[in-house]
């Protein structure tokens, strides 16, 4: 590890929580170079919904690479891209009668967020955007401007502007935020101009696993309609089946104007991002948002395979079953350990909120989990929410074992801090 | 192609210049799904310096994937990352006695530019940056703010600020821009505060193939030292051997404070980006700049192989030889065709400036090349610079053939427009 | 009036409501050049609390001018300034044990607001400011950025930033805005950094005559203390005795960090503005905020006289008596005319909210008043609040007569719109 | 002076250079409360072109005040305003066939600058403005953003943007700034969007008495025409006859789109400011830029008298004569004292540039002048330009005596520093 300490920037972070050198990975487990196995409740921060090195996708990669198919093509037409587009249309858009055009952005979530913001402002001719407290959208300047973490925002080194932050859902003392926004938009003396768009995650992941209510999402859609504002759903972390259906907003029956996908869209952990745009909003000029790696060919290959895999394996149903297990376990095995714990989640993203115990205890719990062979991260204010986000494909055995490790860590650390 | 037209956003651009569906690629050639072969003078906009599907790197990919080595690991420690870091240190840093720490950013050039800007502002506690007219640094908001294309800038949908643009080199009527910047920095009434950093490409590629003079680069380094300003070199397009040596700034004997690498760093066209930071500037907090795909494992594998390949194949020398050929050909076969042409370039990036003929003629020339089996793009103001940027590994035969196709196209189109 | 229409900019506005040419004025009345007299319920938008051409101040002007005392002195020491400072200290600061230093700004309210914002940001080293929906602070860029009128903001021609708008008092459905701000300031993911200052009027005048509750003002003071935020009171319109005591915040027993005075501070309608600064915040460098007319000598003369007049005439008590009359009249003579009217006010600033009747009716009412010899303006959203703001020195007869004219106009216009 | 030190903000500045308490003033002299007389080479920073307490204007004030004519009227129609407008039209606009509409702004120069910027952006729908290094336009946020002093700019406490600074005239090593701007405006990759306007002083006063060349001003006008950019002349300090003709730009024969007047426009040192707008640009909505003291009635009275006085006294001719004297004296009596001195100026604004001697010596020279009964300020970078700006009405005797005091101070201080 000396190499990393000497030569890698201090900005490295996850390695500090999981201080081993990983070498291999398969399905729901990672392996250190010492051979040690770790159950994965982290899933590459949401990029590995299909687990590590899925055999079906792997075979597609091996085939594609071995045949010298094109690996890099900017935004030229390629067979791999065509195949993916057709597949996405067949598997995702058509069954839901969704009418979107696809924009392939630089293969990071933040790049797609930037593109969405630019397009929204261009379409509406307005500079402002509404974003939500607790929201996370990325680290490049445009995305950072709508990301709510104040310490992250300070890293910009300059004021971040043209955004208005609104409490998420009813998170502030039951404030009816829909009415509040309605008020801001209607009051001629609100000081806040009409925004080009509202952007949000339907489940705030980094913010601490907060699940937006269906009615709130529906009201938001209506509010945007009434005021001619675009609704952008950042489905980077909780799209691609994380909550069960492919899109996280399906449960609310709403259709966003722009959808942002990344992380698990490629299926194999390969960098890729995607914008879905209502056709009438697609007023881009050619090349107006560009980038060298937009259109990662290998990612197209696995992304297509992932869609096929999802359908074949009925991943949506699997999520419902595993959701039930996680929910049951958390409510019956974890919640009783501490009356002040809060359990939140949906599908296969869950949080155990231990904010009452403080950051140090939260850190101890996850550190203890790691010692016992479980990888999981923390989220939320002060990193006090234990975040459970295994691959959707995790085996029931490892799902159970992981949950048990958490319970054990709670007991052990609880033992410590209760004395 | 109907699929693309119906389902892919209008933002797609290169596909409009090269309206075929590509499927395979090898070395210095691309192949359409019809089997048609095209010589590549484009090299993935600089991402394919080692050509397509290099056999050595390909074998490394096949091996890595087949062994279920870890594919996605955020910024955790991995064997693949360790191997790359050691290799980069041995092949690049140590031989030149360069002392840098490595930061792996989201795998796009623009993400690394964003990180560099944030770090520079954090280190210096100043908001301003000097950038250069003709410069291109990316499409996310921070990078876009220092990108000079006015039409691109407008796509931000808001004013882009905290940057001062300076003419590049002596591009404006011989104005001594070093003295001009010195003046701005020294005049207490210049209206321009001291910037945190200056950022530039040593060869402006998108700007129209403008090669900065060695003396100018050295003076810039000195100016930055005297005024406590960071010097950031964006070596995304012309680093990784494009000009001959690995870094484009080596010819000037200068050491930047921060270096940005992307495009060809992975060697195989896989998304990757890298920041080199002087150790004393590495004041990042853990995770202060993050991203799901920072640390693309497969790219680490090919990036390491690329460094080995570069050394083994003496690519630096190859570039010198091919540079000599290109230069000779352009000056002796192309230049005589039109007294107003301007030829500019270095290493294996060259431009034929036909701005006197206008955008339409430039378009015709490259379209004609494409018809004749050569892929090349245009750059510069109004896209009137024919840009020659083949893989560094191109065969002399194809290099010659490509140049001939250009010459033929000039003659043919010239024939048209001279009547 | 041809002269004005041909040669004065379209930006002129009050003249459109009062389309006569005024020539003389005395006490509580204005006179057109035709001799027509108008009772003044407008008081120069708050600049004429002592009425027109007060005899005591007038004699001081005549004396000062006739003796060739210095008329313009930038911020040099002058006898007139010294006399004013001593008088302000004796009449205002010492009796209340207030410890402030005085800054004489460019003689407009907006200039003092700009100075206050600059100083607050300098003192705290932060860029943000909290301002309030409905608030009005001026038209220059800094003041405009904290002014809430969206149409006014648009006139900036660029995004106005570094401000967060909060609903004023409990104006939004009883939202506890103190707790809301506390939440924003405490939540590490609110997206809103800690501001340098909060700025507000204790009675929003332009916003539609909204009187802040005493408890709210006190909580605001406490909130600022707890979070190390400066509290700036813009007392331009409702200071100088308008609400009874000299400062409008006295009723809440709070001490702001910075107080902004203008309008009636000079007493005679002469341009002047003033900043009161807690001594430890006075970290200005000499000349850091400057301006040619800072320190209007003639205004110092009348300002001193005004303070003496205020004390001698016990203006504070007069306001209490007249407040009682206005309140009684509005509640007993006007309110019964329309069940949906809302009456709001304090001291000698009152509003009759006819927003349910719409802008056109509001306009008709005031137009009718003017026809009958009463000048009064409208305020609030869509200008639907009839604003009663006579000189504090108005005679009871004219106060009564003015109120009667309003009642008559309501009846007449009401007669019209009820059919 | 204790009063000032204890109770007036540290921001006070001129009083530090002239540490006496002034009480009276007449013509070209000020008098301390001790009776001491000082010749005025400062003229209220340009606000007292007609000297102190001009008898003709004084009589108009006495008459107006004594008759209880209206003193404060916002932007209502008044007889005093009408009289001024007619007078301005007759004395200034018509003789030169100038077609402007008048906007009365808040009575400070900076307020009129703010209005000009807002209008220009509104008219052109662009956010950027070109301003010039060395320029000074005021201290409120919009004006400050185009003011070039870097230390002043820092007092904003936030980045100041939407402006591009250009070297003034040929001030940077003979750089042809017209061609440079032409280049920026024509280069599609300049990074600088087309501005709404260019704003400048034809003689930079605060910047150090730099007189723009006639050809440069004419080329600027042409450049603006060719690129559809508004030309705004800030004639606050050098308008109103300071350079001889009423407007400073008359010598170049150009007609600006917007002209800003303040300082000496009222003639008597009373706060007033004025915008002249080409009629077709007057697209303001009523009240879109407002302010309590826009339209200072007493200033209208003296402003009208000033125009009459100017005509009657042939002030333009007087300036030509006194300019000749000053120029002669400086070149023949001062310049020989030090070979490195630079003498610059026009009309009755002149500078002796002693930047080679440093700030301390410059300060000593003016301090010495003050001791000997002469008030004059310094300007320019590091305050090293002795600024000669007497009232236009100064007597030849006092003009000569003032110049002699300067010469004596140079000799005395020179005596000191040469040893």
PDB file of N, CA, C and O in Angstrom, chain D residues 37-70:
ATOM      1  N   UNK D  37      -7.307  80.368   4.846  1.00  0.00           N
ATOM      2  CA  UNK D  37      -7.838  80.213   3.484  1.00  0.00           C
ATOM      3  C   UNK D  37      -6.995  79.222   2.677  1.00  0.00           C
ATOM      4  O   UNK D  37      -5.771  79.154   2.858  1.00  0.00           O
ATOM      5  N   UNK D  38      -7.658  78.470   1.818  1.00  0.00           N
ATOM      6  CA  UNK D  38      -6.967  77.510   0.964  1.00  0.00           C
ATOM      7  C   UNK D  38      -7.424  77.676  -0.478  1.00  0.00           C
ATOM      8  O   UNK D  38      -8.627  77.693  -0.744  1.00  0.00           O
ATOM      9  N   UNK D  39      -6.464  77.792  -1.361  1.00  0.00           N
ATOM     10  CA  UNK D  39      -6.818  77.812  -2.786  1.00  0.00           C
ATOM     11  C   UNK D  39      -7.235  76.402  -3.190  1.00  0.00           C
ATOM     12  O   UNK D  39      -6.645  75.410  -2.753  1.00  0.00           O
ATOM     13  N   UNK D  40      -8.243  76.325  -4.038  1.00  0.00           N
ATOM     14  CA  UNK D  40      -8.840  75.029  -4.373  1.00  0.00           C
ATOM     15  C   UNK D  40      -8.411  74.548  -5.767  1.00  0.00           C
ATOM     16  O   UNK D  40      -8.856  75.072  -6.779  1.00  0.00           O
ATOM     17  N   UNK D  41      -7.522  73.565  -5.780  1.00  0.00           N
ATOM     18  CA  UNK D  41      -7.131  72.932  -7.051  1.00  0.00           C
ATOM     19  C   UNK D  41      -7.768  71.542  -7.144  1.00  0.00           C
ATOM     20  O   UNK D  41      -7.252  70.641  -7.798  1.00  0.00           O
ATOM     21  N   UNK D  42      -8.865  71.394  -6.504  1.00  0.00           N
ATOM     22  CA  UNK D  42      -9.456  70.078  -6.274  1.00  0.00           C
ATOM     23  C   UNK D  42     -10.912  70.078  -6.767  1.00  0.00           C
ATOM     24  O   UNK D  42     -11.386  69.112  -7.367  1.00  0.00           O
ATOM     25  N   UNK D  43     -11.584  71.190  -6.510  1.00  0.00           N
ATOM     26  CA  UNK D  43     -12.926  71.425  -7.052  1.00  0.00           C
ATOM     27  C   UNK D  43     -13.886  70.285  -6.745  1.00  0.00           C
ATOM     28  O   UNK D  43     -14.637  69.833  -7.604  1.00  0.00           O
ATOM     29  N   UNK D  44     -13.851  69.830  -5.496  1.00  0.00           N
ATOM     30  CA  UNK D  44     -14.826  68.802  -5.099  1.00  0.00           C
ATOM     31  C   UNK D  44     -14.750  67.587  -5.980  1.00  0.00           C
ATOM     32  O   UNK D  44     -15.785  67.002  -6.334  1.00  0.00           O
ATOM     33  N   UNK D  45     -13.508  67.197  -6.321  1.00  0.00           N
ATOM     34  CA  UNK D  45     -13.315  66.045  -7.209  1.00  0.00           C
ATOM     35  C   UNK D  45     -14.096  66.216  -8.509  1.00  0.00           C
ATOM     36  O   UNK D  45     -14.560  65.247  -9.109  1.00  0.00           O
ATOM     37  N   UNK D  46     -14.241  67.466  -8.919  1.00  0.00           N
ATOM     38  CA  UNK D  46     -14.897  67.720 -10.198  1.00  0.00           C
ATOM     39  C   UNK D  46     -16.334  68.196 -10.071  1.00  0.00           C
ATOM     40  O   UNK D  46     -16.996  68.458 -11.074  1.00  0.00           O
ATOM     41  N   UNK D  47     -16.804  68.304  -8.835  1.00  0.00           N
ATOM     42  CA  UNK D  47     -18.204  68.711  -8.637  1.00  0.00           C
ATOM     43  C   UNK D  47     -18.373  70.218  -8.566  1.00  0.00           C
ATOM     44  O   UNK D  47     -19.494  70.719  -8.502  1.00  0.00           O
ATOM     45  N   UNK D  48     -17.260  70.935  -8.557  1.00  0.00           N
ATOM     46  CA  UNK D  48     -17.348  72.381  -8.347  1.00  0.00           C
ATOM     47  C   UNK D  48     -16.676  73.153  -9.474  1.00  0.00           C
ATOM     48  O   UNK D  48     -15.862  74.047  -9.244  1.00  0.00           O
ATOM     49  N   UNK D  49     -17.031  72.804 -10.706  1.00  0.00           N
ATOM     50  CA  UNK D  49     -16.433  73.495 -11.848  1.00  0.00           C
ATOM     51  C   UNK D  49     -16.712  74.993 -11.821  1.00  0.00           C
ATOM     52  O   UNK D  49     -15.952  75.789 -12.368  1.00  0.00           O
ATOM     53  N   UNK D  50     -17.827  75.393 -11.189  1.00  0.00           N
ATOM     54  CA  UNK D  50     -18.205  76.802 -11.156  1.00  0.00           C
ATOM     55  C   UNK D  50     -17.736  77.469  -9.866  1.00  0.00           C
ATOM     56  O   UNK D  50     -18.160  78.576  -9.540  1.00  0.00           O
ATOM     57  N   UNK D  51     -16.882  76.775  -9.122  1.00  0.00           N
ATOM     58  CA  UNK D  51     -16.400  77.322  -7.855  1.00  0.00           C
ATOM     59  C   UNK D  51     -17.421  77.169  -6.743  1.00  0.00           C
ATOM     60  O   UNK D  51     -18.520  76.645  -6.946  1.00  0.00           O
ATOM     61  N   UNK D  52     -17.034  77.650  -5.577  1.00  0.00           N
ATOM     62  CA  UNK D  52     -17.906  77.533  -4.409  1.00  0.00           C
ATOM     63  C   UNK D  52     -18.888  78.682  -4.353  1.00  0.00           C
ATOM     64  O   UNK D  52     -18.512  79.842  -4.553  1.00  0.00           O
ATOM     65  N   UNK D  53     -20.110  78.336  -4.066  1.00  0.00           N
ATOM     66  CA  UNK D  53     -21.132  79.321  -3.713  1.00  0.00           C
ATOM     67  C   UNK D  53     -21.206  80.487  -4.694  1.00  0.00           C
ATOM     68  O   UNK D  53     -21.280  81.658  -4.305  1.00  0.00           O
ATOM     69  N   UNK D  54     -21.263  80.120  -5.928  1.00  0.00           N
ATOM     70  CA  UNK D  54     -21.418  81.068  -7.028  1.00  0.00           C
ATOM     71  C   UNK D  54     -22.615  81.994  -6.756  1.00  0.00           C
ATOM     72  O   UNK D  54     -23.713  81.535  -6.469  1.00  0.00           O
ATOM     73  N   UNK D  55     -22.388  83.288  -6.848  1.00  0.00           N
ATOM     74  CA  UNK D  55     -23.411  84.267  -6.436  1.00  0.00           C
ATOM     75  C   UNK D  55     -24.705  84.154  -7.241  1.00  0.00           C
ATOM     76  O   UNK D  55     -25.795  84.264  -6.689  1.00  0.00           O
ATOM     77  N   UNK D  56     -24.556  83.923  -8.532  1.00  0.00           N
ATOM     78  CA  UNK D  56     -25.752  83.849  -9.373  1.00  0.00           C
ATOM     79  C   UNK D  56     -26.628  82.660  -8.976  1.00  0.00           C
ATOM     80  O   UNK D  56     -27.846  82.790  -8.779  1.00  0.00           O
ATOM     81  N   UNK D  57     -25.990  81.511  -8.811  1.00  0.00           N
ATOM     82  CA  UNK D  57     -26.758  80.323  -8.423  1.00  0.00           C
ATOM     83  C   UNK D  57     -27.284  80.464  -7.007  1.00  0.00           C
ATOM     84  O   UNK D  57     -28.401  80.059  -6.695  1.00  0.00           O
ATOM     85  N   UNK D  58     -26.466  81.068  -6.172  1.00  0.00           N
ATOM     86  CA  UNK D  58     -26.870  81.245  -4.772  1.00  0.00           C
ATOM     87  C   UNK D  58     -28.169  82.044  -4.687  1.00  0.00           C
ATOM     88  O   UNK D  58     -29.089  81.695  -3.936  1.00  0.00           O
ATOM     89  N   UNK D  59     -28.239  83.083  -5.495  1.00  0.00           N
ATOM     90  CA  UNK D  59     -29.464  83.895  -5.466  1.00  0.00           C
ATOM     91  C   UNK D  59     -30.665  83.074  -5.897  1.00  0.00           C
ATOM     92  O   UNK D  59     -31.775  83.239  -5.393  1.00  0.00           O
ATOM     93  N   UNK D  60     -30.440  82.151  -6.822  1.00  0.00           N
ATOM     94  CA  UNK D  60     -31.541  81.298  -7.286  1.00  0.00           C
ATOM     95  C   UNK D  60     -31.986  80.350  -6.169  1.00  0.00           C
ATOM     96  O   UNK D  60     -33.179  80.075  -5.998  1.00  0.00           O
ATOM     97  N   UNK D  61     -30.998  79.817  -5.426  1.00  0.00           N
ATOM     98  CA  UNK D  61     -31.337  78.949  -4.301  1.00  0.00           C
ATOM     99  C   UNK D  61     -32.151  79.714  -3.263  1.00  0.00           C
ATOM    100  O   UNK D  61     -33.209  79.253  -2.817  1.00  0.00           O
ATOM    101  N   UNK D  62     -31.643  80.875  -2.892  1.00  0.00           N
ATOM    102  CA  UNK D  62     -32.318  81.674  -1.858  1.00  0.00           C
ATOM    103  C   UNK D  62     -33.760  81.973  -2.276  1.00  0.00           C
ATOM    104  O   UNK D  62     -34.684  81.857  -1.476  1.00  0.00           O
ATOM    105  N   UNK D  63     -33.913  82.333  -3.522  1.00  0.00           N
ATOM    106  CA  UNK D  63     -35.247  82.657  -4.027  1.00  0.00           C
ATOM    107  C   UNK D  63     -36.158  81.431  -3.990  1.00  0.00           C
ATOM    108  O   UNK D  63     -37.286  81.474  -3.505  1.00  0.00           O
ATOM    109  N   UNK D  64     -35.622  80.315  -4.478  1.00  0.00           N
ATOM    110  CA  UNK D  64     -36.423  79.094  -4.574  1.00  0.00           C
ATOM    111  C   UNK D  64     -36.860  78.604  -3.196  1.00  0.00           C
ATOM    112  O   UNK D  64     -38.025  78.310  -2.961  1.00  0.00           O
ATOM    113  N   UNK D  65     -35.873  78.604  -2.266  1.00  0.00           N
ATOM    114  CA  UNK D  65     -36.180  78.102  -0.919  1.00  0.00           C
ATOM    115  C   UNK D  65     -37.153  79.038  -0.219  1.00  0.00           C
ATOM    116  O   UNK D  65     -38.119  78.605   0.415  1.00  0.00           O
ATOM    117  N   UNK D  66     -36.896  80.325  -0.366  1.00  0.00           N
ATOM    118  CA  UNK D  66     -37.720  81.287   0.370  1.00  0.00           C
ATOM    119  C   UNK D  66     -39.176  81.249  -0.090  1.00  0.00           C
ATOM    120  O   UNK D  66     -40.084  81.557   0.667  1.00  0.00           O
ATOM    121  N   UNK D  67     -39.378  80.846  -1.356  1.00  0.00           N
ATOM    122  CA  UNK D  67     -40.754  80.839  -1.881  1.00  0.00           C
ATOM    123  C   UNK D  67     -41.470  79.516  -1.656  1.00  0.00           C
ATOM    124  O   UNK D  67     -42.528  79.264  -2.228  1.00  0.00           O
ATOM    125  N   UNK D  68     -40.855  78.645  -0.862  1.00  0.00           N
ATOM    126  CA  UNK D  68     -41.469  77.333  -0.602  1.00  0.00           C
ATOM    127  C   UNK D  68     -41.793  76.581  -1.880  1.00  0.00           C
ATOM    128  O   UNK D  68     -42.810  75.872  -1.970  1.00  0.00           O
ATOM    129  N   UNK D  69     -40.907  76.731  -2.837  1.00  0.00           N
ATOM    130  CA  UNK D  69     -41.078  75.915  -4.047  1.00  0.00           C
ATOM    131  C   UNK D  69     -40.808  74.460  -3.662  1.00  0.00           C
ATOM    132  O   UNK D  69     -40.144  74.172  -2.658  1.00  0.00           O
ATOM    133  N   UNK D  70     -41.256  73.537  -4.450  1.00  0.00           N
ATOM    134  CA  UNK D  70     -41.173  72.122  -4.057  1.00  0.00           C
ATOM    135  C   UNK D  70     -39.706  71.660  -4.003  1.00  0.00           C
ATOM    136  O   UNK D  70     -38.920  71.949  -4.907  1.00  0.00           O
TER     137      UNK D  70
END
